[in-house]
PDB file of C-alpha atoms in Angstrom:
ATOM      1  CA  MET A  26     -45.646 -32.461  -1.513  1.00 51.00           C
ATOM      2  CA  GLY A  27     -47.363 -29.485   0.098  1.00 64.00           C
ATOM      3  CA  ASN A  28     -46.716 -25.802  -0.218  1.00 87.00           C
ATOM      4  CA  LEU A  29     -43.535 -24.377   1.262  1.00 88.00           C
ATOM      5  CA  ASN A  30     -42.702 -21.109   2.961  1.00 90.00           C
ATOM      6  CA  SER A  31     -39.193 -19.860   2.170  1.00 92.00           C
ATOM      7  CA  TRP A  32     -37.161 -17.307   4.117  1.00 94.00           C
ATOM      8  CA  TYR A  33     -34.153 -15.540   2.658  1.00 96.00           C
ATOM      9  CA  VAL A  34     -31.474 -13.991   4.866  1.00 95.00           C
ATOM     10  CA  ARG A  35     -29.610 -11.148   3.169  1.00 94.00           C
ATOM     11  CA  ASP A  36     -26.719  -8.908   4.124  1.00 91.00           C
ATOM     12  CA  ALA A  37     -26.806  -5.091   4.109  1.00 92.00           C
ATOM     13  CA  GLN A  38     -26.038  -4.999   0.357  1.00 89.00           C
ATOM     14  CA  GLY A  39     -28.852  -7.413  -0.479  1.00 90.00           C
ATOM     15  CA  ASN A  40     -26.657 -10.452  -1.146  1.00 88.00           C
ATOM     16  CA  ASN A  41     -28.332 -13.731  -0.333  1.00 90.00           C
ATOM     17  CA  LEU A  42     -26.713 -15.435   2.677  1.00 93.00           C
ATOM     18  CA  ALA A  43     -29.032 -18.311   3.536  1.00 94.00           C
ATOM     19  CA  VAL A  44     -32.342 -19.935   2.616  1.00 95.00           C
ATOM     20  CA  TYR A  45     -34.702 -21.665   5.051  1.00 94.00           C
ATOM     21  CA  GLU A  46     -37.905 -23.564   4.236  1.00 93.00           C
ATOM     22  CA  ALA A  47     -40.860 -25.025   6.095  1.00 91.00           C
ATOM     23  CA  ALA A  48     -44.173 -26.530   5.050  1.00 84.00           C
ATOM     24  CA  THR A  49     -47.075 -24.101   5.218  1.00 79.00           C
ATOM     25  CA  SER A  50     -48.856 -26.637   7.424  1.00 80.00           C
ATOM     26  CA  GLY A  51     -46.378 -25.906  10.220  1.00 76.00           C
ATOM     27  CA  GLY A  52     -43.568 -28.374   9.565  1.00 79.00           C
ATOM     28  CA  ALA A  53     -40.059 -28.091  10.934  1.00 86.00           C
ATOM     29  CA  VAL A  54     -37.767 -25.413   9.515  1.00 90.00           C
ATOM     30  CA  THR A  55     -35.078 -26.763   7.188  1.00 91.00           C
ATOM     31  CA  TRP A  56     -31.804 -24.972   6.435  1.00 92.00           C
ATOM     32  CA  LYS A  57     -31.607 -25.414   2.645  1.00 93.00           C
ATOM     33  CA  GLU A  58     -28.715 -23.228   1.441  1.00 93.00           C
ATOM     34  CA  GLN A  59     -25.810 -21.223   2.822  1.00 93.00           C
ATOM     35  CA  GLN A  60     -23.795 -18.990   0.505  1.00 92.00           C
ATOM     36  CA  LEU A  61     -20.013 -19.126   0.959  1.00 90.00           C
ATOM     37  CA  TYR A  62     -18.135 -15.836   0.774  1.00 86.00           C
ATOM     38  CA  GLY A  63     -14.509 -14.795   0.926  1.00 82.00           C
ATOM     39  CA  PHE A  64     -13.595 -11.546  -0.798  1.00 76.00           C
ATOM     40  CA  ASN A  65     -16.397 -12.380  -3.231  1.00 77.00           C
ATOM     41  CA  HIS A  66     -18.921 -15.156  -3.680  1.00 80.00           C
ATOM     42  CA  LEU A  67     -17.140 -18.528  -3.595  1.00 86.00           C
ATOM     43  CA  GLY A  68     -20.000 -20.973  -3.818  1.00 89.00           C
ATOM     44  CA  MET A  69     -22.790 -22.626  -1.883  1.00 92.00           C
ATOM     45  CA  TRP A  70     -23.314 -25.175   0.867  1.00 92.00           C
ATOM     46  CA  ARG A  71     -26.559 -27.166   0.813  1.00 91.00           C
ATOM     47  CA  PRO A  72     -26.866 -28.630   4.306  1.00 90.00           C
ATOM     48  CA  ASP A  73     -30.550 -29.596   4.030  1.00 89.00           C
ATOM     49  CA  VAL A  74     -30.687 -29.701   7.833  1.00 89.00           C
ATOM     50  CA  ASN A  75     -33.831 -29.928   9.949  1.00 88.00           C
ATOM     51  CA  LEU A  76     -33.054 -27.245  12.535  1.00 85.00           C
ATOM     52  CA  ALA A  77     -35.188 -28.887  15.209  1.00 83.00           C
ATOM     53  CA  SER A  78     -33.269 -32.149  15.279  1.00 82.00           C
ATOM     54  CA  ALA A  79     -29.973 -32.025  13.330  1.00 72.00           C
ATOM     55  CA  ASN A  80     -26.492 -30.850  14.174  1.00 73.00           C
ATOM     56  CA  ALA A  81     -25.313 -28.541  11.352  1.00 72.00           C
ATOM     57  CA  PRO A  82     -21.554 -28.806  12.122  1.00 75.00           C
ATOM     58  CA  SER A  83     -21.742 -32.580  11.631  1.00 78.00           C
ATOM     59  CA  VAL A  84     -23.232 -32.031   8.160  1.00 83.00           C
ATOM     60  CA  TRP A  85     -20.373 -29.676   7.170  1.00 83.00           C
ATOM     61  CA  THR A  86     -17.986 -32.643   6.948  1.00 84.00           C
ATOM     62  CA  GLN A  87     -20.234 -34.581   4.538  1.00 85.00           C
ATOM     63  CA  THR A  88     -19.068 -34.446   0.938  1.00 86.00           C
ATOM     64  CA  GLY A  89     -21.315 -33.559  -1.970  1.00 86.00           C
ATOM     65  CA  LYS A  90     -23.015 -30.665  -0.182  1.00 89.00           C
ATOM     66  CA  LYS A  91     -20.540 -27.873  -1.024  1.00 91.00           C
ATOM     67  CA  PHE A  92     -20.260 -26.321  -4.488  1.00 90.00           C
ATOM     68  CA  PHE A  93     -17.514 -23.906  -5.569  1.00 89.00           C
ATOM     69  CA  GLU A  94     -17.607 -21.492  -8.501  1.00 84.00           C
ATOM     70  CA  LEU A  95     -14.519 -21.007 -10.674  1.00 82.00           C
ATOM     71  CA  SER A  96     -14.393 -17.844 -12.804  1.00 77.00           C
ATOM     72  CA  ASN A  97     -12.275 -16.626 -15.699  1.00 66.00           C
ATOM     73  CA  LEU A  98     -11.383 -13.135 -14.464  1.00 62.00           C
ATOM     74  CA  PRO A  99      -9.678 -12.005 -11.280  1.00 57.00           C
ATOM     75  CA  ILE A 100     -12.088 -11.753  -8.387  1.00 51.00           C
ATOM     76  CA  ALA A 101     -10.759  -8.269  -7.586  1.00 48.00           C
ATOM     77  CA  ILE A 102     -12.423  -6.959 -10.760  1.00 50.00           C
ATOM     78  CA  GLY A 103     -15.756  -8.400  -9.666  1.00 51.00           C
ATOM     79  CA  MET A 104     -16.775  -9.195 -13.242  1.00 56.00           C
ATOM     80  CA  GLY A 105     -15.668 -12.807 -13.578  1.00 58.00           C
ATOM     81  CA  ASN A 106     -17.984 -15.172 -15.395  1.00 68.00           C
ATOM     82  CA  VAL A 107     -18.570 -18.471 -13.651  1.00 72.00           C
ATOM     83  CA  MET A 108     -16.767 -20.904 -15.937  1.00 76.00           C
ATOM     84  CA  SER A 109     -17.378 -24.034 -13.914  1.00 82.00           C
ATOM     85  CA  VAL A 110     -18.891 -25.307 -10.695  1.00 87.00           C
ATOM     86  CA  ILE A 111     -17.196 -28.138  -8.834  1.00 87.00           C
ATOM     87  CA  SER A 112     -18.307 -30.143  -5.821  1.00 91.00           C
ATOM     88  CA  ASP A 113     -16.266 -31.085  -2.785  1.00 89.00           C
ATOM     89  CA  GLU A 114     -16.634 -34.729  -3.827  1.00 89.00           C
ATOM     90  CA  VAL A 115     -13.527 -36.162  -5.467  1.00 86.00           C
ATOM     91  CA  VAL A 116     -13.107 -39.010  -7.912  1.00 87.00           C
ATOM     92  CA  ASN A 117     -10.136 -41.356  -7.562  1.00 88.00           C
ATOM     93  CA  ASP A 118      -8.771 -41.913 -11.075  1.00 87.00           C
ATOM     94  CA  ASN A 119      -5.945 -44.433 -10.575  1.00 89.00           C
ATOM     95  CA  GLY A 120      -4.451 -42.542  -7.639  1.00 88.00           C
ATOM     96  CA  THR A 121      -5.159 -39.083  -9.059  1.00 89.00           C
ATOM     97  CA  TYR A 122      -7.930 -37.283  -7.265  1.00 87.00           C
ATOM     98  CA  LYS A 123     -10.120 -35.091  -9.449  1.00 88.00           C
ATOM     99  CA  PRO A 124     -13.023 -32.821  -8.468  1.00 86.00           C
ATOM    100  CA  THR A 125     -16.572 -33.644  -9.452  1.00 89.00           C
ATOM    101  CA  VAL A 126     -17.553 -31.132 -12.129  1.00 89.00           C
ATOM    102  CA  ILE A 127     -21.169 -30.031 -11.742  1.00 90.00           C
ATOM    103  CA  SER A 128     -21.228 -27.672 -14.730  1.00 86.00           C
ATOM    104  CA  ALA A 129     -18.742 -26.118 -17.160  1.00 83.00           C
ATOM    105  CA  ASN A 130     -18.998 -23.362 -19.775  1.00 75.00           C
ATOM    106  CA  ASP A 131     -16.645 -21.755 -22.223  1.00 69.00           C
ATOM    107  CA  TYR A 132     -16.905 -18.126 -23.292  1.00 63.00           C
ATOM    108  CA  SER A 133     -15.613 -16.223 -26.305  1.00 58.00           C
ATOM    109  CA  PRO A 134     -13.961 -12.798 -25.883  1.00 57.00           C
ATOM    110  CA  VAL A 135     -17.324 -11.037 -26.262  1.00 57.00           C
ATOM    111  CA  ILE A 136     -18.636 -12.904 -23.197  1.00 54.00           C
ATOM    112  CA  VAL A 137     -21.235 -15.135 -24.819  1.00 55.00           C
ATOM    113  CA  VAL A 138     -21.353 -18.894 -24.534  1.00 55.00           C
ATOM    114  CA  ASP A 139     -19.170 -20.278 -27.304  1.00 53.00           C
ATOM    115  CA  GLN A 140     -21.392 -22.883 -28.973  1.00 55.00           C
ATOM    116  CA  TRP A 141     -18.430 -24.527 -30.741  1.00 53.00           C
ATOM    117  CA  ARG A 142     -16.506 -25.348 -27.580  1.00 53.00           C
ATOM    118  CA  SER A 143     -19.217 -26.105 -24.993  1.00 48.00           C
TER     119      SER A 143
END
């Protein structure tokens, strides 16, 4: 694998919005990441789309490319710790659909990872 050039698109406050990559040898530009925002940061979409040949809206409907962050404090405070990250893929457990958990953490009241419950 050769060297890559990466481009980061940011908003006026400096928040990362998207990441694009291309090989330094002049390869096609690939859309690697798109941050998802509502009132606050919700998660990330990883389309991994070659912009020269792919149709990004068709990739949006594919599962396993969107990741959502769940926090323990109200978003309005803006201080919530990400407790878990789930994917848009679901698992059918005898008729009950459950999200695919990518990562999960548990925190004590002093906001450190609780080693006894993780």
